[in-house]
Coordinates of C-alpha atoms in Angstrom, one line a residue:
X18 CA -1.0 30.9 55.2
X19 CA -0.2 34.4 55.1
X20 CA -0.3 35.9 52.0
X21 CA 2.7 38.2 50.8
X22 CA 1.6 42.2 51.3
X23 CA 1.5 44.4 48.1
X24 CA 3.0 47.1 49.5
X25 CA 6.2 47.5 51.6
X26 CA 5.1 47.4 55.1
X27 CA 5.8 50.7 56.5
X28 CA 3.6 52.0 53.5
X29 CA 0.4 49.6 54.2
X30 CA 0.7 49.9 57.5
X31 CA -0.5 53.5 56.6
X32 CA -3.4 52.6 54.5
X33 CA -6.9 52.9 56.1
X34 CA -8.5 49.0 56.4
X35 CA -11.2 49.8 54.7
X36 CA -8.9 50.7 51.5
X37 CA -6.8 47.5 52.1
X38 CA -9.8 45.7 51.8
X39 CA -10.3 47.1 48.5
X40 CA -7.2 47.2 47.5
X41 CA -6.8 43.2 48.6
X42 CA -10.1 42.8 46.1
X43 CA -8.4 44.4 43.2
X44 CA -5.6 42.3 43.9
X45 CA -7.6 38.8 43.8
X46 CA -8.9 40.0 40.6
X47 CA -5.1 41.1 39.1
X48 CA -4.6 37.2 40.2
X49 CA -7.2 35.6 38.9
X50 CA -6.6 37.6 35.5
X51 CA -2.7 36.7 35.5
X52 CA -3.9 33.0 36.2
X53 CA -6.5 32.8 33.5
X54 CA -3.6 34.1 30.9
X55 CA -1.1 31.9 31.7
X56 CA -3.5 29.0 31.2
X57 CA -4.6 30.7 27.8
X58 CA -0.9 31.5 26.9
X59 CA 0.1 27.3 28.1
X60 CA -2.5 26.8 25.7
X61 CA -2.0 28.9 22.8
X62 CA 2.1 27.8 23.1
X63 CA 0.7 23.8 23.0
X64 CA -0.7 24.3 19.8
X65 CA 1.7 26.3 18.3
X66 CA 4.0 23.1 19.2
X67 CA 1.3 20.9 17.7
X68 CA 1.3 22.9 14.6
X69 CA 4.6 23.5 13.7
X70 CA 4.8 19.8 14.3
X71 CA 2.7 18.6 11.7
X72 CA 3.9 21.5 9.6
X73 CA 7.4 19.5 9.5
X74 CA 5.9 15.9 8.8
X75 CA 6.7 14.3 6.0
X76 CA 7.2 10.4 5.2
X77 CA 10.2 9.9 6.6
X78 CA 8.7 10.9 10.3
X79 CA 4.9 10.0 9.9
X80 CA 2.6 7.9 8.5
X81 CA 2.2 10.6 4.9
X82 CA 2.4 8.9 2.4
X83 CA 5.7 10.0 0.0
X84 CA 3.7 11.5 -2.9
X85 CA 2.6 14.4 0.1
X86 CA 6.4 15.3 0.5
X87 CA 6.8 18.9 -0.9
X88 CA 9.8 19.4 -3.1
X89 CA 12.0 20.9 -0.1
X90 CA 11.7 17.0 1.3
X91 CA 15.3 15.0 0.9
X92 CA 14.5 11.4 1.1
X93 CA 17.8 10.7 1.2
X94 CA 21.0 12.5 1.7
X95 CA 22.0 13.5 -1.8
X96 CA 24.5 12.0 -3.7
X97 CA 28.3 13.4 -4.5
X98 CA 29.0 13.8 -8.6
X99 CA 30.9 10.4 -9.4
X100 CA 32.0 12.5 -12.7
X101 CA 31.5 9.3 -14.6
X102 CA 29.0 9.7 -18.1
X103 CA 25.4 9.1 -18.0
X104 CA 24.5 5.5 -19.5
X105 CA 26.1 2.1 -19.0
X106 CA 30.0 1.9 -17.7
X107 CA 32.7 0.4 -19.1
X108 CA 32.0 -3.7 -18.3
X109 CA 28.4 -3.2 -18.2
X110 CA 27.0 -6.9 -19.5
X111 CA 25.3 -5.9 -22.7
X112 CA 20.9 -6.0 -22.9
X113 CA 19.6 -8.1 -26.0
X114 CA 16.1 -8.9 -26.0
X115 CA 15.6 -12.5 -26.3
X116 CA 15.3 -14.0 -30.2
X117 CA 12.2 -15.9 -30.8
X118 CA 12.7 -19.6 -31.8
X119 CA 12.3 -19.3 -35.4
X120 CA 9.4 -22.0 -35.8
X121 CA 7.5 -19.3 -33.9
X122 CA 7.7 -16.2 -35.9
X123 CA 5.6 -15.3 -39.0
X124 CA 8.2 -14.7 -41.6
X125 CA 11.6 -15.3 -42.3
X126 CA 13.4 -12.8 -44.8
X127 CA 16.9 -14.5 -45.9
X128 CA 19.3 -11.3 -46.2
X129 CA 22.4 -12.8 -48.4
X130 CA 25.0 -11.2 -50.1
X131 CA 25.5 -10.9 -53.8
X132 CA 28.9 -10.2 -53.9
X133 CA 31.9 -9.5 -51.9
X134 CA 32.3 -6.1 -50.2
X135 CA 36.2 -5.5 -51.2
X136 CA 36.7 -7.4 -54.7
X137 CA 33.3 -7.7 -55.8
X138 CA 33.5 -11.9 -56.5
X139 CA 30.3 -13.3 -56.6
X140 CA 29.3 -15.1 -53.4
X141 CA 27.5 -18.5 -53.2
X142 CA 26.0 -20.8 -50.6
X143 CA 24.6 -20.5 -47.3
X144 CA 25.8 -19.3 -43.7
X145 CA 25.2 -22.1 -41.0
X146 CA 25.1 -19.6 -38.1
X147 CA 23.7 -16.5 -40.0
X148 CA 23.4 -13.3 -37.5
X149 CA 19.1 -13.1 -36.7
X150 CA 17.6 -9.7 -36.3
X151 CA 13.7 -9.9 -35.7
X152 CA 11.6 -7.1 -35.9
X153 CA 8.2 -6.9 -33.7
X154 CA 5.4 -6.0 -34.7
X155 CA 2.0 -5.4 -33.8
X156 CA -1.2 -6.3 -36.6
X157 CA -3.9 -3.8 -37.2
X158 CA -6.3 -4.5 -34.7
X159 CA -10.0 -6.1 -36.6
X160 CA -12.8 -7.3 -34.2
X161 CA -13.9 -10.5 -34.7
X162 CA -17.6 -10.7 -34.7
X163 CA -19.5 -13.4 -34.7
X164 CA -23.1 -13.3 -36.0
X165 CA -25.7 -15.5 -34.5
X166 CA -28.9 -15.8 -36.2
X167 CA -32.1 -16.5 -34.2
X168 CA -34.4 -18.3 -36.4
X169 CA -38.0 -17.9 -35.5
X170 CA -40.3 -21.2 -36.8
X171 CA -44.4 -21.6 -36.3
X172 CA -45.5 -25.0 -35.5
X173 CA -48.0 -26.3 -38.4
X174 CA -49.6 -28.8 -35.6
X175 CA -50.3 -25.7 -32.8
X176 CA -49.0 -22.4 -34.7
X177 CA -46.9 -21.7 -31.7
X178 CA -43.4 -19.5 -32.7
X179 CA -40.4 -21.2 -31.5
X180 CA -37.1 -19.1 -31.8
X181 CA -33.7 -20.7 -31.5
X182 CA -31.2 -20.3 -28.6
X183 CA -27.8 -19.5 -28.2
X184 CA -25.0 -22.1 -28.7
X185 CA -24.2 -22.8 -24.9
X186 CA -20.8 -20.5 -23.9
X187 CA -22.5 -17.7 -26.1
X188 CA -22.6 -14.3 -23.8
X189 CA -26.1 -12.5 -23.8
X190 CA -24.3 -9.5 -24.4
X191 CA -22.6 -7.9 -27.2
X192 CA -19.0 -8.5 -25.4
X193 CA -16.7 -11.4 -26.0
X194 CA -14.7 -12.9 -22.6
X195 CA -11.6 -11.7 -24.0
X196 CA -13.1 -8.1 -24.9
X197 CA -14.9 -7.7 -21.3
X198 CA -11.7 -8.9 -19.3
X199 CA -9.2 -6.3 -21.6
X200 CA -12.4 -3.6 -20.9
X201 CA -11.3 -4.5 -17.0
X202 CA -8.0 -4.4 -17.4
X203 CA -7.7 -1.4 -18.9
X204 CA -9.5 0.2 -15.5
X205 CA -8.3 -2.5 -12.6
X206 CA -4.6 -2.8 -13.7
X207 CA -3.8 0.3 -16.1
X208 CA -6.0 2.8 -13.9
X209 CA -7.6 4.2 -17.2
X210 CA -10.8 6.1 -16.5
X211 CA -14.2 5.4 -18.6
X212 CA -13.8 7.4 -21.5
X213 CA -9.8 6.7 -22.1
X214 CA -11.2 3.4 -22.1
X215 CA -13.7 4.4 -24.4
X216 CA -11.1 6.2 -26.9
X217 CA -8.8 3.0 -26.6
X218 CA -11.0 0.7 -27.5
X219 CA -12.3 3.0 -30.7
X220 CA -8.6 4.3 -31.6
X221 CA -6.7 0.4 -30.9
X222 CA -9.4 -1.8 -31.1
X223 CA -11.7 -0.4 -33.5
X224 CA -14.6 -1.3 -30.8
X225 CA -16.9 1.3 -30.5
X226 CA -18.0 2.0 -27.2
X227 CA -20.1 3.9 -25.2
X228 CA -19.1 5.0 -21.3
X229 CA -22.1 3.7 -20.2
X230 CA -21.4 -0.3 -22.0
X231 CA -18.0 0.0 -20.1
X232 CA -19.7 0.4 -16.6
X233 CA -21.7 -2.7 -17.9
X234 CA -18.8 -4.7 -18.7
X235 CA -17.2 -4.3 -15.3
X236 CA -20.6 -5.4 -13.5
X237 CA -20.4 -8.3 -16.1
X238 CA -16.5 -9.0 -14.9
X239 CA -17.2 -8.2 -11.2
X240 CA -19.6 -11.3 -11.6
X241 CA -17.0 -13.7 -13.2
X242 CA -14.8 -13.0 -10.5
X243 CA -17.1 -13.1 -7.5
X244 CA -16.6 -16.8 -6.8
X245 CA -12.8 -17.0 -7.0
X246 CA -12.8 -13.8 -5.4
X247 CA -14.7 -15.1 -2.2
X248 CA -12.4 -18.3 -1.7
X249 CA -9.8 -15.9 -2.0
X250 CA -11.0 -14.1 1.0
X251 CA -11.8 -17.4 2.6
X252 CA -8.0 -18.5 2.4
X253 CA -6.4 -15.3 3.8
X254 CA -8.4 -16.3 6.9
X255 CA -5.9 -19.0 7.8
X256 CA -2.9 -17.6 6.6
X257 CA -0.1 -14.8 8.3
X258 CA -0.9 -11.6 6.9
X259 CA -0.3 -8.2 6.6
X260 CA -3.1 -5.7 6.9
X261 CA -3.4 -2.3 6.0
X262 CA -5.8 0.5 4.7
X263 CA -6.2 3.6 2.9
X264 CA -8.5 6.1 2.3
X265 CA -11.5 5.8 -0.1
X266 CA -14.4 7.8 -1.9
X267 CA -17.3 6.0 -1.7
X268 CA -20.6 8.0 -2.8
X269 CA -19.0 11.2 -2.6
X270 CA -18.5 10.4 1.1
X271 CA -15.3 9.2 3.1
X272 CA -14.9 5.1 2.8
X273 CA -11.7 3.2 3.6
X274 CA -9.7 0.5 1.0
X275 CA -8.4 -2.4 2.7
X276 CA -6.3 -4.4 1.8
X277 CA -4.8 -8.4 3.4
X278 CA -1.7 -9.5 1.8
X279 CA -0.6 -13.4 2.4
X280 CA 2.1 -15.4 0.9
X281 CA 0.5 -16.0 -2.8
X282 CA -2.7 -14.3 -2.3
X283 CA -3.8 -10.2 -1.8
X284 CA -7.4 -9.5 -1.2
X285 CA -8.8 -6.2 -1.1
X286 CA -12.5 -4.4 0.8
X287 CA -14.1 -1.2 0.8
X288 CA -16.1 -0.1 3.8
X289 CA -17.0 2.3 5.8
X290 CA -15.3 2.3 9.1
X291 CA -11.7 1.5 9.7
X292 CA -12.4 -0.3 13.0
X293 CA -11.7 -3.1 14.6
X294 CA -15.0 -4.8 13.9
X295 CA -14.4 -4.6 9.8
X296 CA -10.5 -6.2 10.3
X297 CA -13.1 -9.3 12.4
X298 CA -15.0 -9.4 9.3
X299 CA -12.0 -9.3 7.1
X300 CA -10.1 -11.9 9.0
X301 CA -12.8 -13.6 10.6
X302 CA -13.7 -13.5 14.4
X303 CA -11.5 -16.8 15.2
X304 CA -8.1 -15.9 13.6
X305 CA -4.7 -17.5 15.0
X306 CA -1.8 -16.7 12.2
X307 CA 0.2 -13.8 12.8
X308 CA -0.9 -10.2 12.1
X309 CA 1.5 -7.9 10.9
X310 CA 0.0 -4.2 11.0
X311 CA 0.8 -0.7 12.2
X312 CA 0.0 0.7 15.4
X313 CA -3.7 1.6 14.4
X314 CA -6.0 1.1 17.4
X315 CA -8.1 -1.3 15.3
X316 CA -5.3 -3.8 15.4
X317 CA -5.4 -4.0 19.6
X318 CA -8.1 -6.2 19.4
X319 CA -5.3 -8.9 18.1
X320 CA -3.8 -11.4 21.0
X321 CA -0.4 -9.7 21.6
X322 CA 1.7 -13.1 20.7
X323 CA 0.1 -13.3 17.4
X324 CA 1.0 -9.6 15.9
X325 CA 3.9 -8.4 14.5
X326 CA 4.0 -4.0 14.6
X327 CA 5.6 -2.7 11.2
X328 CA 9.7 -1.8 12.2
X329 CA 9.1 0.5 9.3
X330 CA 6.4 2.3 10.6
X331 CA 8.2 2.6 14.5
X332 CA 11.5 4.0 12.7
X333 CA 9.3 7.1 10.9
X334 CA 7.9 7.5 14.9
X335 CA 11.4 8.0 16.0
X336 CA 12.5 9.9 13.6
X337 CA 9.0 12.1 14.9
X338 CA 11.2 12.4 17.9
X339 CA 14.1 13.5 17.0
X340 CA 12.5 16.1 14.8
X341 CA 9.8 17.4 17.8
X342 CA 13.0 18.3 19.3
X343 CA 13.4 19.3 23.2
X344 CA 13.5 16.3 25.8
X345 CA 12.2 13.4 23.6
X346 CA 15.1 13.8 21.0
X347 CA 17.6 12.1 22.6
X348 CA 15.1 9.3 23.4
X349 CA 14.6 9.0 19.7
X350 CA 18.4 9.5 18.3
X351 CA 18.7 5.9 20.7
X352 CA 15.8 4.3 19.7
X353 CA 16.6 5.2 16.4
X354 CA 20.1 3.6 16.6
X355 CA 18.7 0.3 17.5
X356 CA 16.4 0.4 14.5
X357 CA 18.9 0.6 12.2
X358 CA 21.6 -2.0 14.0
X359 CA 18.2 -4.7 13.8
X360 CA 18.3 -3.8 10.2
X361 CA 21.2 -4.5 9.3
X362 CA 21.3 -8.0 11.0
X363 CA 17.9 -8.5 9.4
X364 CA 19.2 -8.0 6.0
X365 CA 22.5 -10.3 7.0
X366 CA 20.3 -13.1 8.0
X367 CA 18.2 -12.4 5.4
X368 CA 21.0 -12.4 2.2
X369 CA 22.5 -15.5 4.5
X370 CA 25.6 -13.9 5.7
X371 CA 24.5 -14.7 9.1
X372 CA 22.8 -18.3 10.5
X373 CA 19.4 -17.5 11.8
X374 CA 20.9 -19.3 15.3
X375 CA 23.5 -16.2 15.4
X376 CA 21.0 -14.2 14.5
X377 CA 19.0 -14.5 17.5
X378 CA 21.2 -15.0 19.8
X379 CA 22.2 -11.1 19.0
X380 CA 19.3 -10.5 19.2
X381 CA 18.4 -11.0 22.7
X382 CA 20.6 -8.4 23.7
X383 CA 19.2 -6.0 21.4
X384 CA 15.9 -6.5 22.8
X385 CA 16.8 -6.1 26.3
X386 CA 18.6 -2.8 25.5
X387 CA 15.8 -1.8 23.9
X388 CA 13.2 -1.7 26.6
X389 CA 16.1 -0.3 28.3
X390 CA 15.8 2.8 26.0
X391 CA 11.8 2.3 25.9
X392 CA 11.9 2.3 29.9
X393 CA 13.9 5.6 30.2
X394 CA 12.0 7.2 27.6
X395 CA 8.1 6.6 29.3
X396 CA 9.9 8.9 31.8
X397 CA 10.6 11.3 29.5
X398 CA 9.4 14.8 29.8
X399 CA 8.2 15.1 26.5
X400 CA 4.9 13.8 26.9
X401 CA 4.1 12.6 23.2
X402 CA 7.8 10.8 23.5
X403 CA 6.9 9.0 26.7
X404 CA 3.1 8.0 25.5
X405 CA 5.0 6.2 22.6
X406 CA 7.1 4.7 24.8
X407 CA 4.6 3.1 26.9
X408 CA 2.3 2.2 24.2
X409 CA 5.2 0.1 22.9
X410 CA 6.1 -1.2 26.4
X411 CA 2.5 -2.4 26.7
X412 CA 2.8 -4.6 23.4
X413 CA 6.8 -5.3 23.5
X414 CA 6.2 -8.7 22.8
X415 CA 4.5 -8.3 19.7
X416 CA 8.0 -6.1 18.5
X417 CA 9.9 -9.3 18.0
X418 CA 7.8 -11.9 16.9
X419 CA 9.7 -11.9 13.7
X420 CA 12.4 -13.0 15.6
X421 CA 11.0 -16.6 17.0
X422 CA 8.5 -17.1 13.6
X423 CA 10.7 -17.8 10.7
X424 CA 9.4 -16.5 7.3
X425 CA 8.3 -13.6 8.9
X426 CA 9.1 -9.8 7.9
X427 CA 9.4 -7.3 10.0
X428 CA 8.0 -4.6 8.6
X429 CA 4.1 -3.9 6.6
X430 CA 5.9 -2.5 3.5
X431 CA 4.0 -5.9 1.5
X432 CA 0.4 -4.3 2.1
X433 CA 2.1 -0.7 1.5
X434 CA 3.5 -1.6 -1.9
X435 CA -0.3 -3.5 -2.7
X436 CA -2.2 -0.5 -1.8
X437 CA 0.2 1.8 -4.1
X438 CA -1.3 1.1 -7.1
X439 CA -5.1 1.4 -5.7
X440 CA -3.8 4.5 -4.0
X441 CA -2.7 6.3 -7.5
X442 CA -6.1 5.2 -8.8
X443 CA -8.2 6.4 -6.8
X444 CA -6.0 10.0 -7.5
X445 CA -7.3 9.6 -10.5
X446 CA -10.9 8.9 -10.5
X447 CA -11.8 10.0 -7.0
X448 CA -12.9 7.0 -5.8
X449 CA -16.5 5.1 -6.7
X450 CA -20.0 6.1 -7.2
X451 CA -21.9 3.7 -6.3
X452 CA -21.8 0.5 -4.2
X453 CA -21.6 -1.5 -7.7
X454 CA -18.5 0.1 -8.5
X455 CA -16.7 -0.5 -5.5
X456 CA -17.3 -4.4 -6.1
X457 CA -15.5 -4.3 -9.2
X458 CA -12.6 -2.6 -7.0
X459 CA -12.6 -4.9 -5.0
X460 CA -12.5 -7.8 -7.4
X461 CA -10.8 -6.7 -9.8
X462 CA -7.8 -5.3 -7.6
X463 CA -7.8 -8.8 -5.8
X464 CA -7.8 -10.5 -9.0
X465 CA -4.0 -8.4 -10.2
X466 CA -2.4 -8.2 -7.0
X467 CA -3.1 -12.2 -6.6
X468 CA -2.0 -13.1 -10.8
X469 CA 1.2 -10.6 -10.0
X470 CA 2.1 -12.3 -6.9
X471 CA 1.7 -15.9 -8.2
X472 CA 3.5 -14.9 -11.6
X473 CA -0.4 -15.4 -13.5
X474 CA -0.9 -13.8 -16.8
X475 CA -4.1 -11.4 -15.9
X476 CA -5.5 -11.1 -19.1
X477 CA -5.8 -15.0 -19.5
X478 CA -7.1 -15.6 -16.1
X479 CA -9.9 -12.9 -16.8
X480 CA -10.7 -14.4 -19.8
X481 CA -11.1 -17.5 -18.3
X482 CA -13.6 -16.5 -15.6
X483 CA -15.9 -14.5 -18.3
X484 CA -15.7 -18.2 -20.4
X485 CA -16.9 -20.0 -17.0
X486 CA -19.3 -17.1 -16.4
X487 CA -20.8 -17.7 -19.8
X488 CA -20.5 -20.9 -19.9
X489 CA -22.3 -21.9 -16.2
X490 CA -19.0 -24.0 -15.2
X491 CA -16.8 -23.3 -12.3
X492 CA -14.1 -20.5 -12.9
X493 CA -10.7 -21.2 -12.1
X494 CA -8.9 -20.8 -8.5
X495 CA -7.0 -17.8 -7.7
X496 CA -5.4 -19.8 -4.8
X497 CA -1.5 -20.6 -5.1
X498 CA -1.3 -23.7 -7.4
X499 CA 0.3 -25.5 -4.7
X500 CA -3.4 -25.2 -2.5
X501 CA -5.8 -25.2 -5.0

């Protein structure tokens, strides 16, 4: 191929061929220069796009959580000034906290007149329906303690000292059931750290207690609730679930909270890897209920026909779209489109303004518009739009499960609203220290998430297991009522 001159013609035919050769040297070299910079500057432009990028994620277009949002982040379009007052509006249905029945309350204080507030006659008798006002109110908090007293005896036969045992149900410790499970509760469900627990227990309880004796305590609980705790885990294992995780401190080193959520029953894990072999562990190697997850590559090793990917999760990647700009935004503006018509026949069916028959008979041709959209945009020439696009293609199936399984969401917020509170606690205390601490995470947070879920008073259910635990009887279930 002939190669294009540097030089007019009529001047190079005037150069000596020993300086073309050199000049056609210097040339290469000017070529291979410009070619080397326009890779470097391809480059450099690359990650400028990658970084202005993730400078302009934020929840609504990644997988952030909301709390990383800076304050210049509108979650939603803001709202007009109705120019009604702050506070209840006129036909607002009154709040009145619900009377105790009077057999239950401590005192009753009879407030009757004397005389009458116009004339002054003196008033008599009683008022059948009189109007009740009851006043809460919390006791100063005293400790019970029990003392038990040991008595050591000598045999006169052999002289052998014999020393008297604890009534059975009596702890070892210094810590009543009810004491240890609030000690747990104050950490598992109210995210207090050691020494607010500490100063709580001194200032409300008047328990005096040392940081140390609450780490104790929690090892004590974590016990209690081990075996409840592992048929818990056992159950999930049969049931449709939603998976998720978050990130941990374990040991002043990187860990990962997980978390399975099931109808009645949340169970949560710390570990060290966020791969697919921990969600085998988790769910156990021969699982067949749906899977409801994001798009993390740990979940691919779940059959197609038995997940369910998060609609919630795929409307923040199209937003990502839109927001990258250039040829994927269209791409996402449609895709986006069809998110929000599925969600607003999802709701309809859901509320019952739609039969679930109708329902799906839409949508079938939603779905097949759909890969429509997902066809044209693996062509796209945004390459980041069109790898989404096939990914999705790959696993369309597993986009509408929700569609032919009835009782099924179609979206992962249940884990995400389960892993909010362990998420703000772990803000707090920075994770665990030890491998002992993360099993009272792990316990404890299954134990509240499951008692919330099934409606449970905590407190009681604690205090059950430390009675059992005690006691050497069987602690109750933390299945649904209904299984166990």
């Amino acid at each position: 191929m002939r190669r294009e001159l540097p030089l007019p013609q009529e001047l190079w035919d005037q150069i000596p061929a020993h300086v073309q050769a050199a000049l056609w040297v210097v040339v290469d070299g000017y070529e291979q220069r410009i070619a080397t910079l326009e890779a470097q500057v391809a480059g450099l432009q690359g990650e400028v796009r990658e970084l202005k990028e993730q400078l302009n994620q934020t929840s609504q277009n990644s997988s952030r959580p909301p709390s990383s949002d800076g304050p210049r982040v509108q979650r939603q379009p803001p709202r007009k000034p109705s120019g009604r007052k702050r506070g209840a509006q006129p036909g607002h249905p009154p709040y009145s906290r619900t009377l105790i029945p009077v057999e239950q309350v401590a005192e009753v204080v009879i407030c009757q007149p004397h005389s009458c507030r116009r004339c002054g006659q003196a008033l008599h008798g009683r008022d059948p329906q009189p109007r009740r006002h009851q006043v809460l109110e919390v006791p100063p908090a005293t400790p019970q303690v029990t003392e038990y007293q040991l008595h050591r005896l000598v045999c006169a036969r052999c002289g052998i000292t014999t020393c008297g045992a604890l009534p059975a149900g009596v702890p070892a410790s210094s810590y009543g059931p009810r004491l240890a499970s609030l000690i747990a509760l104050c950490g598992g469900a109210y995210r207090m750290s050691k020494r607010m627990i500490a100063s709580f227990c001194a200032d409300v309880l008047g328990v005096p207690l040392a940081v140390g004796e609450i780490c104790e305590v929690e090892q004590t609980v974590a016990q209690a609730l081990e075996p409840p705790v592992q048929a818990a885990r056992t159950y999930v294992q049969t049931q449709d679930a939603n998976v998720d995780e978050t990130s941990w401190r374990q040991q002043q080193r990187r860990a990962w909270l997980w978390s399975v959520v099931t109808q009645g029953v949340s169970v949560f894990y710390i570990r060290t890897s966020r791969s697919a072999k921990v969600l085998k562990e988790l769910l156990g190697v021969g699982y067949r209920a749906i899977l409801t997850s994001d798009r993390a590559k740990a979940y691919n090793c779940q059959p197609v026909p038995q997940r369910q990917l998060c609609w919630a999760h795929l409307r923040r990647n199209f937003q990502a779209m839109i927001d990258r700009g250039g040829a994927g935004a269209a791409v996402g503006e449609s895709l986006l489109e069809h998110t929000a018509v599925l969600f607003g026949w999802w709701y309809w069916v859901r509320d019952g303004t739609w039969s679930r028959a109708t329902w799906q008979r839409y949508m079938r041709g939603l779905r097949q518009s759909f890969r429509g959209e997902l066809e044209a945009g693996a062509r796209s020439a945004c390459e980041k739009t069109a790898t989404t696009c096939r990914e999705l293609l790959a696993r369309e199936a597993a986009l509408w499960t929700f569609v032919r399984v009835p009782g099924l969401d179609p979206t992962n917020n249940a884990v995400e609203r389960a892993l909010r509170h362990a998420v703000q606690w772990r803000k707090t205390s920075y994770g665990t220290d030890s491998m002992a601490g993360s099993h009272f995470v792990e316990n404890i947070l299954t134990v509240v998430a499951s008692c919330r879920q099934q409606e449970r008073h905590v407190l009681t259910y604690l205090t059950a297991c430390c009675q059992a635990l005690y006691a050497g009887t069987q602690p109750p279930s933390l299945l649904p009522q209904t299984v166990s």
